[in-house]
XYZ file of C-alpha atoms in Angstrom:
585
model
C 9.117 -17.219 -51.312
C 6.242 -16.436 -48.957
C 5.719 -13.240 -47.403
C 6.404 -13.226 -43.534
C 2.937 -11.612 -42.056
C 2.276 -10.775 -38.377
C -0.930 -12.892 -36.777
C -3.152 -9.569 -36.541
C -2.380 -8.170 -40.211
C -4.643 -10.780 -42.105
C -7.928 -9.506 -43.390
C -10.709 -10.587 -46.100
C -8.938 -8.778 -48.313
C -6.190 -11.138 -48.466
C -8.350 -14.791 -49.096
C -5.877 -16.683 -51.325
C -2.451 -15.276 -50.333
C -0.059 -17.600 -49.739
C 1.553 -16.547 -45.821
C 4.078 -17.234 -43.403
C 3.378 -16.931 -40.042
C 5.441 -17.548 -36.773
C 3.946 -17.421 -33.122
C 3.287 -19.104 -30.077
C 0.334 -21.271 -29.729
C -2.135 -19.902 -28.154
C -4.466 -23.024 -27.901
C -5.920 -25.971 -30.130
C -8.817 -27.871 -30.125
C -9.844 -31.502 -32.701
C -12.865 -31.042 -34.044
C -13.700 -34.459 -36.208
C -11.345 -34.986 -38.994
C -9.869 -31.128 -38.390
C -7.839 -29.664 -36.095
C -7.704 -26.079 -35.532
C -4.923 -23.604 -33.828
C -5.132 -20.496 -32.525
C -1.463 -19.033 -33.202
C -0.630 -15.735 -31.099
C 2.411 -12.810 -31.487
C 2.760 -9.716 -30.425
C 0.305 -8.522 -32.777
C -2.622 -10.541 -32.700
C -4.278 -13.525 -33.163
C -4.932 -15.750 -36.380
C -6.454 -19.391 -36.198
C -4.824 -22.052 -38.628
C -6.577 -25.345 -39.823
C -4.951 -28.704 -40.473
C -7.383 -31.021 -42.589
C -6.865 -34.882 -41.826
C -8.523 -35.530 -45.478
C -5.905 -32.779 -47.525
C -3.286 -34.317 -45.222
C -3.018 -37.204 -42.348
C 0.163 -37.072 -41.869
C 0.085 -32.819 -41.651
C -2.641 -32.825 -39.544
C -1.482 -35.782 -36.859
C 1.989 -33.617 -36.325
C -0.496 -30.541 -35.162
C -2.441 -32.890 -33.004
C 0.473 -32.993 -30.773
C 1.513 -29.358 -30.715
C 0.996 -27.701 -26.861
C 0.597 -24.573 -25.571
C 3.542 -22.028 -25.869
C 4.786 -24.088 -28.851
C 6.888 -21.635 -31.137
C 5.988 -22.682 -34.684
C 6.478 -21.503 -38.431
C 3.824 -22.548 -41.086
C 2.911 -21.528 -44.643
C -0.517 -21.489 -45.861
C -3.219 -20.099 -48.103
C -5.638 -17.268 -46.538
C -9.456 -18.509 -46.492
C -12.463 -17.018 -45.655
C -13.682 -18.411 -42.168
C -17.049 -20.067 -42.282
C -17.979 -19.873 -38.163
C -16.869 -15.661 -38.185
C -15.155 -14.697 -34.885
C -15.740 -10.915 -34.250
C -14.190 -10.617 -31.112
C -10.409 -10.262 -32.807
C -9.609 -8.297 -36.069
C -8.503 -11.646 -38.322
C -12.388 -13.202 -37.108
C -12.705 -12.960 -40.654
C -10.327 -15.542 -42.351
C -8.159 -18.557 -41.058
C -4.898 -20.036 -42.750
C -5.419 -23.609 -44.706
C -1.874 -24.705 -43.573
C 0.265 -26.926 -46.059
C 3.831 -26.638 -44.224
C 3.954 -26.846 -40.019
C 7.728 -26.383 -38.743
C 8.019 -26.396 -34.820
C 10.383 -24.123 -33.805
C 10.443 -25.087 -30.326
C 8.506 -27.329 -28.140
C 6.880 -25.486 -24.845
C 6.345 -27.272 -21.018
C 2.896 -26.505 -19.682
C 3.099 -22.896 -18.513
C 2.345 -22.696 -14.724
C -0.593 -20.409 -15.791
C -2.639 -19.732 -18.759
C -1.577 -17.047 -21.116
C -4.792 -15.017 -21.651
C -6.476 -11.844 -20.776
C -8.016 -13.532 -17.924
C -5.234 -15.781 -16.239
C -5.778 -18.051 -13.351
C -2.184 -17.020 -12.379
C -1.980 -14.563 -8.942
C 0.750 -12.059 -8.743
C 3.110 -13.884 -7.149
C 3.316 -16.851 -9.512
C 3.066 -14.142 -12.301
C 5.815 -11.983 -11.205
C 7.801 -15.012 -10.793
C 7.694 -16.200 -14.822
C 7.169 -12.404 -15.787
C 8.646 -13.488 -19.271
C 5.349 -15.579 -19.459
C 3.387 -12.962 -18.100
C 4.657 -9.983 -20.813
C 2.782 -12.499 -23.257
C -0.635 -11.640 -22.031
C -2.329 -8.846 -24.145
C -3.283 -7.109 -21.094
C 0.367 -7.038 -19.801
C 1.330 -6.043 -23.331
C -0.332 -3.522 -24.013
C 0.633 -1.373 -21.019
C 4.125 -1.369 -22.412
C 3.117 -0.665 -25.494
C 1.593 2.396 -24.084
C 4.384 3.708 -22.222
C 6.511 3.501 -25.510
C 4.020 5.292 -27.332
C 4.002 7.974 -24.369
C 7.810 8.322 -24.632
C 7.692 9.022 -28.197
C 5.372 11.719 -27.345
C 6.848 12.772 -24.817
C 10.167 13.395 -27.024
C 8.987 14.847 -29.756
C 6.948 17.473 -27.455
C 9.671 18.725 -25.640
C 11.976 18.570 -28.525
C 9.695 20.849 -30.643
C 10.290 23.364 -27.663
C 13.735 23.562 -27.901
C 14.654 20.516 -24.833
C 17.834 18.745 -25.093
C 18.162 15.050 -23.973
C 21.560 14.790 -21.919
C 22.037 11.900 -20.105
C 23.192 11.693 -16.359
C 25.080 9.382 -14.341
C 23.700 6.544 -11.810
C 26.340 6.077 -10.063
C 27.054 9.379 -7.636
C 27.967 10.224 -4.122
C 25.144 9.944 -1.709
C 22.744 12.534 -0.388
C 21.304 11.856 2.560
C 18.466 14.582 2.814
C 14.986 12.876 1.199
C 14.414 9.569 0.701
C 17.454 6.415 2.047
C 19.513 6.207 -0.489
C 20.689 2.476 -2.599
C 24.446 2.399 -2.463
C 27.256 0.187 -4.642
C 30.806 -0.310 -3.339
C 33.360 0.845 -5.180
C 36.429 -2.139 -5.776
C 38.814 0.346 -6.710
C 38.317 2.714 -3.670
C 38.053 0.373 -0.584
C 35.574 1.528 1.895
C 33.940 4.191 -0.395
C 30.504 3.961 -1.975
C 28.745 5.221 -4.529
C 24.800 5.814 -4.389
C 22.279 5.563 -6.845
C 20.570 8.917 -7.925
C 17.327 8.811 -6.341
C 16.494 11.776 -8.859
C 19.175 13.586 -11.299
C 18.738 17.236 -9.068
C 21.916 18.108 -8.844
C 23.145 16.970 -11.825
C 20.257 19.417 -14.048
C 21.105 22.465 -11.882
C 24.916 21.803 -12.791
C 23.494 21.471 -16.682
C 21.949 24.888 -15.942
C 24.696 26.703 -14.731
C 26.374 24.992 -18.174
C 24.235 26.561 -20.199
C 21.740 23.860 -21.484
C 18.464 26.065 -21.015
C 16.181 23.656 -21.365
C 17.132 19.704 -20.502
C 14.992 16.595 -19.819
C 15.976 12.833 -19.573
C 13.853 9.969 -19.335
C 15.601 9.167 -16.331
C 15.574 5.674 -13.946
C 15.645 6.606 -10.354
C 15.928 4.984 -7.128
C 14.597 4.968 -3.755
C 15.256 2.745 -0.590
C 11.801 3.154 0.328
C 8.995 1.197 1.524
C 6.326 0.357 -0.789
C 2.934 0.540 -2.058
C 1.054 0.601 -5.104
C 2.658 4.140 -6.805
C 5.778 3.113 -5.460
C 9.137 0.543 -6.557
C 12.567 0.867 -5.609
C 13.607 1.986 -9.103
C 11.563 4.301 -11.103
C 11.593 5.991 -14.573
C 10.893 9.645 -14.195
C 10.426 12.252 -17.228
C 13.229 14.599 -15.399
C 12.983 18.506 -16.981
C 15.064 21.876 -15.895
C 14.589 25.264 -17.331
C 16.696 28.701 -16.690
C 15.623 32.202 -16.674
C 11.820 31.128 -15.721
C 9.686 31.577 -13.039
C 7.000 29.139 -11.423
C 4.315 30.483 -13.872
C 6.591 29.690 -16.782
C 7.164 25.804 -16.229
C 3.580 25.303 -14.568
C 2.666 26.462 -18.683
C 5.323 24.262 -20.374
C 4.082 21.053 -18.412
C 0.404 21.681 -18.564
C 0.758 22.075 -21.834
C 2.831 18.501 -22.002
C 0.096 16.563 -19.665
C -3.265 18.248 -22.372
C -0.774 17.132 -25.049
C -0.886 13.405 -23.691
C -4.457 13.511 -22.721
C -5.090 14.219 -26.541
C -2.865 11.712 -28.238
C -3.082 8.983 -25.736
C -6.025 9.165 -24.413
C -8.485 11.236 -27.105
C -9.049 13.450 -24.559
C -9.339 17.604 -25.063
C -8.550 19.569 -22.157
C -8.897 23.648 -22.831
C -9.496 25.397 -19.742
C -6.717 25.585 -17.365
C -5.785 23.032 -14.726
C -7.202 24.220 -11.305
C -4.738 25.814 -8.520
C -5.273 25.092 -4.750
C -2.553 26.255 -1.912
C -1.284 23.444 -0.022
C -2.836 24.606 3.135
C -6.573 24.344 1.480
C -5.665 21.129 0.317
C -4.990 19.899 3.818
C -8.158 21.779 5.346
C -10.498 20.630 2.513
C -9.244 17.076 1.748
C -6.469 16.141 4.279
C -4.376 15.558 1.590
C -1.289 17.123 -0.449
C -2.520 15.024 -3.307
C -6.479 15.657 -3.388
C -8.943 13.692 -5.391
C -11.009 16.255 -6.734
C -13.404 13.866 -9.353
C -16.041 14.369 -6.067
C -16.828 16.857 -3.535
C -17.438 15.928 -0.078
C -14.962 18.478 1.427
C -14.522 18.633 5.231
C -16.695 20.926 7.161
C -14.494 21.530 10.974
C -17.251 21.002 13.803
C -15.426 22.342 16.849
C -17.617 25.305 17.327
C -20.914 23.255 16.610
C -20.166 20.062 18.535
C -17.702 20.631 21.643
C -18.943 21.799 24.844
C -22.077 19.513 24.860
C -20.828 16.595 27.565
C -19.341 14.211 25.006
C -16.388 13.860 26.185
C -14.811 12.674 23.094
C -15.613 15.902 20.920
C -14.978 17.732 24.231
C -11.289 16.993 24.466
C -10.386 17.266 20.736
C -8.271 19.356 19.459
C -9.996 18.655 15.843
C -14.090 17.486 15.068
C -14.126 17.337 11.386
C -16.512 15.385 9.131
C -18.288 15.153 5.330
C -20.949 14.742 3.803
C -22.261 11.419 1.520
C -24.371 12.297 -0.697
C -27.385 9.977 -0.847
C -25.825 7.310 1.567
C -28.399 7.923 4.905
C -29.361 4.589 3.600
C -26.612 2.479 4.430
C -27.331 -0.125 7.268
C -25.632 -0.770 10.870
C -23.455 -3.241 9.703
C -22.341 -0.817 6.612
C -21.033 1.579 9.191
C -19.798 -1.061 11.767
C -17.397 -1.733 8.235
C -16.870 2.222 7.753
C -15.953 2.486 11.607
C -13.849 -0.393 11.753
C -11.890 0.439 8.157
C -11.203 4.243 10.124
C -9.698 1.855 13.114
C -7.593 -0.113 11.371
C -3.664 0.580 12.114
C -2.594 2.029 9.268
C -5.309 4.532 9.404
C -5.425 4.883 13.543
C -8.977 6.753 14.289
C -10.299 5.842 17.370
C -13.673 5.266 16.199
C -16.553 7.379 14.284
C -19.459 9.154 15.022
C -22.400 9.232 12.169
C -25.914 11.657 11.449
C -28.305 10.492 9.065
C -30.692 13.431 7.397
C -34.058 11.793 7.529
C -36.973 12.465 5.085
C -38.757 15.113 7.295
C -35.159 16.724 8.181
C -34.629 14.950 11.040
C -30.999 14.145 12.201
C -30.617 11.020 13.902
C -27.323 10.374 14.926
C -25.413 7.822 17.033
C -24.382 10.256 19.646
C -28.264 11.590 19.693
C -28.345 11.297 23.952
C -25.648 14.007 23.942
C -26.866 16.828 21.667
C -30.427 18.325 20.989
C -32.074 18.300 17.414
C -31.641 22.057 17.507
C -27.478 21.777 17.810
C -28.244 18.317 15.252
C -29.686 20.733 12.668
C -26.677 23.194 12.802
C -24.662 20.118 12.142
C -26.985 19.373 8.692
C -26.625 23.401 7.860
C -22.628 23.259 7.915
C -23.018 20.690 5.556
C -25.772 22.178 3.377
C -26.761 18.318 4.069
C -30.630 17.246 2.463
C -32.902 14.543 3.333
C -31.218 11.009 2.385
C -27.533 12.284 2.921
C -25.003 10.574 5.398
C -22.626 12.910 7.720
C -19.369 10.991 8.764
C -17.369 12.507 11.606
C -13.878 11.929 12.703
C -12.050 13.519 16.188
C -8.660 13.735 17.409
C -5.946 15.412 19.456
C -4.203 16.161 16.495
C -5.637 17.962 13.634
C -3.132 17.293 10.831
C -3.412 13.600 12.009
C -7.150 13.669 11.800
C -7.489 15.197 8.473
C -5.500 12.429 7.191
C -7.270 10.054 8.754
C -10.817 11.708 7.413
C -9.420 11.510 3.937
C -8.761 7.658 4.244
C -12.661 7.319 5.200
C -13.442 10.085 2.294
C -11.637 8.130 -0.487
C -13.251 5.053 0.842
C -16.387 6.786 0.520
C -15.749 7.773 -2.681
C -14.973 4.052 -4.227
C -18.238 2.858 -2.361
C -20.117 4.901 -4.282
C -18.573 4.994 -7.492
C -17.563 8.611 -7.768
C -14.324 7.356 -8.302
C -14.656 6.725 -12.287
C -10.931 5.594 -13.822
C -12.490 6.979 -17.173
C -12.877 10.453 -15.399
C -9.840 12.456 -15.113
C -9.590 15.603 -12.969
C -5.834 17.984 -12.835
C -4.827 20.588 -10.504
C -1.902 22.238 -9.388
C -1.052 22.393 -5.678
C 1.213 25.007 -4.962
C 2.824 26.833 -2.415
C 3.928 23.994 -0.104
C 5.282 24.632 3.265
C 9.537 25.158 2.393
C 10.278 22.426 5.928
C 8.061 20.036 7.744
C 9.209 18.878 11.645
C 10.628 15.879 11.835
C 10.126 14.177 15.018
C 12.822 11.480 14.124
C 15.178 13.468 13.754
C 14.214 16.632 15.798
C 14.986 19.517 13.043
C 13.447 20.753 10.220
C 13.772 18.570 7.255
C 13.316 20.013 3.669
C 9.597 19.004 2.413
C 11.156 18.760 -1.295
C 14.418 18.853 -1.121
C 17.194 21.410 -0.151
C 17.747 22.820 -3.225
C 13.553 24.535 -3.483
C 13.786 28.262 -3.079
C 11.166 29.961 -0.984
C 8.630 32.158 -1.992
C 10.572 35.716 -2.668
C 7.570 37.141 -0.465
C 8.843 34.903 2.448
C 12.100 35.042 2.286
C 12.334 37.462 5.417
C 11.006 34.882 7.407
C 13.778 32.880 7.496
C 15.380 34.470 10.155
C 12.601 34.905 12.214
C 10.218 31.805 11.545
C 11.556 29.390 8.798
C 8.377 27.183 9.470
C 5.778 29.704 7.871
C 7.758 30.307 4.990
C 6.200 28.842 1.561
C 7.901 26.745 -1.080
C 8.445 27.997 -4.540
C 7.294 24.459 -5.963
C 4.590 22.786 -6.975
C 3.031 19.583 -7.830
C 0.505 18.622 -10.323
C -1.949 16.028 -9.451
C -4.607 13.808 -11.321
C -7.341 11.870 -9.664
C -5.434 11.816 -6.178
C -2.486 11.058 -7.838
C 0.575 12.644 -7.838
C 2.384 12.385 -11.065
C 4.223 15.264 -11.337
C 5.959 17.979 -9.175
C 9.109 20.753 -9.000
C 10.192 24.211 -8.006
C 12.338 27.043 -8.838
C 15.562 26.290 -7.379
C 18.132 28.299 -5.473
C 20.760 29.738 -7.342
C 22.119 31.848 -5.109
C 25.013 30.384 -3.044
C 24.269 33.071 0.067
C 20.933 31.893 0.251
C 22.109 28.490 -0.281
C 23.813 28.328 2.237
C 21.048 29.857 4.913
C 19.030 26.992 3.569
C 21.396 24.282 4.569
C 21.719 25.964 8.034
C 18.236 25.936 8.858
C 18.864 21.997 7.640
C 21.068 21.544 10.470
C 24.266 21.536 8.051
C 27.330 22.318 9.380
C 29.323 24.773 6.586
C 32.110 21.537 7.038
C 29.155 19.208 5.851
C 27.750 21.275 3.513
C 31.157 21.956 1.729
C 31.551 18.084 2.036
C 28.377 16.779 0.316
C 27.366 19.845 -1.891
C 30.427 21.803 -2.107
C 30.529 20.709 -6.214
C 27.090 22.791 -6.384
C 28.205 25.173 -4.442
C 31.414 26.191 -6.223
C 29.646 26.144 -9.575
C 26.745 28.848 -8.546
C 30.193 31.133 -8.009
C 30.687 30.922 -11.543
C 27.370 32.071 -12.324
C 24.272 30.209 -11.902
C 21.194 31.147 -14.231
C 17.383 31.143 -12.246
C 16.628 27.831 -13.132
C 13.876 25.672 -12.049
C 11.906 22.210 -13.235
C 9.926 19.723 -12.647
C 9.495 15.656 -12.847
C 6.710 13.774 -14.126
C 6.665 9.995 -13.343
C 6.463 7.993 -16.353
C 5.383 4.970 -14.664
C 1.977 6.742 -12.559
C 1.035 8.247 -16.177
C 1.146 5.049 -17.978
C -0.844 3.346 -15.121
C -2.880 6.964 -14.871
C -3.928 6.646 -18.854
C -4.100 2.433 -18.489
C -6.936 2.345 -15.836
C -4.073 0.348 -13.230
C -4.288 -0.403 -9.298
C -0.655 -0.520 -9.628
C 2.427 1.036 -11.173
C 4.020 -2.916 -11.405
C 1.969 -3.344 -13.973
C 3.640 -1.172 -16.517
C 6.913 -1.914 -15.779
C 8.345 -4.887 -17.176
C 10.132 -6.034 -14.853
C 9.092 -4.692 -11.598
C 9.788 -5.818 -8.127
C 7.429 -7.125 -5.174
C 6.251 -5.245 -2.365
C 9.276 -6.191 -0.178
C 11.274 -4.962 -3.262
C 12.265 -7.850 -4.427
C 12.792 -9.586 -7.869
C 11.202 -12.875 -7.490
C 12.275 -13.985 -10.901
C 15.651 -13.292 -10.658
C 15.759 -13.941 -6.832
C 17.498 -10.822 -6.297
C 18.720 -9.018 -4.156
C 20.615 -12.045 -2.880
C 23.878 -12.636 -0.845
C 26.992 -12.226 -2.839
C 29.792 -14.553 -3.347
C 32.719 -14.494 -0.641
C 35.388 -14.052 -2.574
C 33.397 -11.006 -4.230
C 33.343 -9.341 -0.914
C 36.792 -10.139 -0.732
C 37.502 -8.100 -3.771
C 34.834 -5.434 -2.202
C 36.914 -5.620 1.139
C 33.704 -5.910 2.853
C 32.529 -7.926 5.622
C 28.806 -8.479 6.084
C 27.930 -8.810 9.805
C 23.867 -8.672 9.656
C 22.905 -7.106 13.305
C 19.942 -9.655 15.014
């Protein structure tokens, strides 16, 4: 018998052992009278030689062996004459004396390397062939290794690991909800849990002190990069704590991953910026803090001068790029179209360069004096060979948002946007509702169940819209990959909250009466927070995209190209369903 070795255990060490090895074929190439194979697993990469002269018949049978062929062989470790150091086993190939294919292989509709010719599509589509790739692999392998972590950390602390159900009534405040039919209960549905909130308050008022879940979740949203319909979130809930408590417990959690995933040691404490500085500074809730170039507001230098487009806006902000007074006309044609483009919306963009002597010129020069030009440089603390970018509006909150599209962009032109370079901060104290327009109420910003600020809880009668949120959200390079709150646990003031929500007691009874009848029985303070699994893995991996750590992820029209799904069901499973699908035009 012949030990069974993996393709990237081999070493010098082992020259004359006698091997098994199974894999996939990663590639072959004839060489003269030899033929050599490059056989792959998941663990690495180990070449094998056939040798027409030790054996004809041996070597003609690998001669014919494709790509993806699954194959067994025995053979003898040698030391490799032409060393490869670009993979661990460079150092030694197998002389093979027994080939057994396993399975044949078609041509794979892309090649299985590092660097594929195959686009996403086409990948996403043969995903199985796809999880082959090292680069794919690895990723998982990753986000394993961060769920063992993640574990072990919160076990050491006392966590428990309860598991809660997907399928539960729908609730309609947040995000739209994914919803199965029940057979058994015609015309009822459940939903699937777009987060387990509910459920971890109920675990509270149980009892468990201290629960987490690695927990799938799902959202009928649409979608971009940090986004999929179904999600894996590291869910947590604590009792008897206050924010200050579980902002601790989690920092401590994300330092602990930055040290074992990544090598990384943070020891100073992660930054803390209110929401509303975030929005005047950055334009964002989720702030990308690796760079400066924070907004200066420009109403009292530049309105009032004849330009009629500063003159009528109810918001002049701008930054500053450091350096960039070189870029050319065309360069900001780009910059002024990318701030125009839909999903963005700015009307256009006004620009100052700081010239060597300390000049301004600026594209709007004809309407302002080099006296008002150089207040405009001093609000920026601007130097020679800096670029000022300005945006305007009639909204402000609009227009921030807008200036932090052209800030980021900024930012990756210039390369201050390092994926090796990792900056945390809490935001905190976010606004308890936001206005929405749709629906012409106050909607909850988190969700209904985020207690206000103790401080602002007399506001609620009086104005509910300045009153702060007990939550907060941790953030990492613009990225938000965590966030929570201390929760209500008071039914009195659970219910005032659902008021404000436009909840009638009857539909408040109706979809949270469960919640409500168990804070009667006494509910613990409690409060939590959720980290998304998949935005740390991609966070720690260097990815564009969340898909790529998720094995089997879906499109950006949420769909499952390799399993064509979703897709229309059977008719005599609607029957059973007693549903009728009548798609409106």
């Amino acid at each position: 018998m012949f030990r069974t070795h993996t393709c990237g255990e081999l070493r010098i060490s082992d020259v004359n052992k006698q091997v098994k090895l199974s894999g996939w074929v990663q590639r072959s190439r004839k060489m003269g009278g030899m033929t050599f194979v490059d056989l792959r697993d998941r663990y690495g990469i180990t070449q094998l030689v056939f040798n027409e002269e030790i054996d004809a018949e041996l070597c003609e049978r690998a001669n014919k062996l494709g790509r993806e062929y699954v194959i067994q062989i025995v053979g003898t470790v040698n030391e490799r004459f032409s060393k490869n150091g670009n993979i661990p086993t460079g150092d030694i190939e197998i002389i093979v004396s027994e080939l057994n294919i396993l399975n044949s292989a078609i041509t794979p509709p892309f090649t299985i390397e590092d660097n594929t010719d195959g686009g996403d599509d086409i990948r996403m589509k043969y995903r199985y062939l796809d999880l082959r790739r090292n680069a794919v692999r690895s990723n998982l392998e990753l986000r394993h290794k961060m769920t063992i972590e993640v574990r072990s950390y919160l076990d050491k602390l006392g966590f428990l690991e309860v598991e809660t159900p997907v399928l539960i009534g729908s609730t309609p405040e947040g995000a739209r909800d994914f919803v199965v039919p029940s057979r058994m209960n015609p015309g009822q549905f459940y939903a699937l849990p777009q987060s387990p909130q509910t459920l971890k308050q109920l675990l509270m008022v149980s009892g468990f002190d201290r629960y987490f879940q690695i927990a799938k979740c799902f959202r009928d949203e649409d979608l971009r990069a940090d986004r999929q319909p179904e999600f894996t979130q590291i869910d947590c809930e604590m009792s008897f704590v206050e924010q200050e408590d579980v902002i601790v417990t989690f920092e401590g959690m994300a330092k602990h991953l930055f040290k074992v995933i990544r090598n990384i040691e943070l020891t100073e404490p992660f930054p803390r910026m209110p929401w509303s500085e975030a929005m005047k500074l950055y334009g964002s809730d989720k702030p990308d803090i690796r760079f400066g170039m924070e907004f200066v507001e420009l109403m009292d230098i530049l309105k009032g001068h004849g330009f009629s487009v500063f003159d009528n806006a109810a918001y002049i902000g701008g930054i500053c790029a450091e350096g960039a007074a070189s870029y050319t006309r065309k360069q900001l044609d780009a910059l002024t179209e990318f701030v125009k483009k839909p999903q963005i919306g700015a009307k256009g963009m006004v620009y100052a360069r700081i010239e060597a002597d300390g000049t301004v010129k600026s594209s709007v020069d004809k309407f302002y004096t080099q006296e008002v030009l150089q207040q405009l440089k001093e609000a920026f603390g601007a130097k020679p060979g800096d670029l000022i970018l300005i945006l305007s509006g009639d909204d402000a909150m609009k227009t921030r948002k807008q200036l932090c599209e052209l800030r980021l962009e900024m930012g990756n032109q210039l390369g201050l946007r390092d994926k090796n370079t990792f900056a945390c901060l809490w935001v905190v104290d976010f606004p308890l509702f936001e206005w929405s327009e749709e629906e012409g109420r106050l909607m909850a910003m988190h969700h209904p169940f985020t207690s206000p600020k103790p401080e602002d809880i007399h506001l609620l009668d009086t104005d509910p819209a300045a009153v702060r949120a007990n939550a907060y959200d941790m953030v990492i390079n613009g990225v938000e990959v965590g966030g929570g709150s201390i929760r209500i646990h008071d039914s009195q003031l659970q219910n005032k909250m659902f008021e404000l929500l436009g909840f009638t007691p009857e539909r408040a009874q109706e979809q949270f009466g469960f919640l409500m009848n168990a804070f009667k029985f006494g509910a613990p303070p409690h409060g939590g927070l959720a980290y998304g699994l998949d935005r740390w893995v991609s966070l720690f991996a260097g990815l564009d995209s969340i898909r790529d750590c998720i094995a089997f992820p879906k499109n950006n029209s949420g769909r499952d190209v390799m399993l064509d799904a979703p897709a229309a069901l059977d008719p005599s499973q609607l029957e059973e369903l007693n549903l009728i699908v009548d798609i409106k035009e």
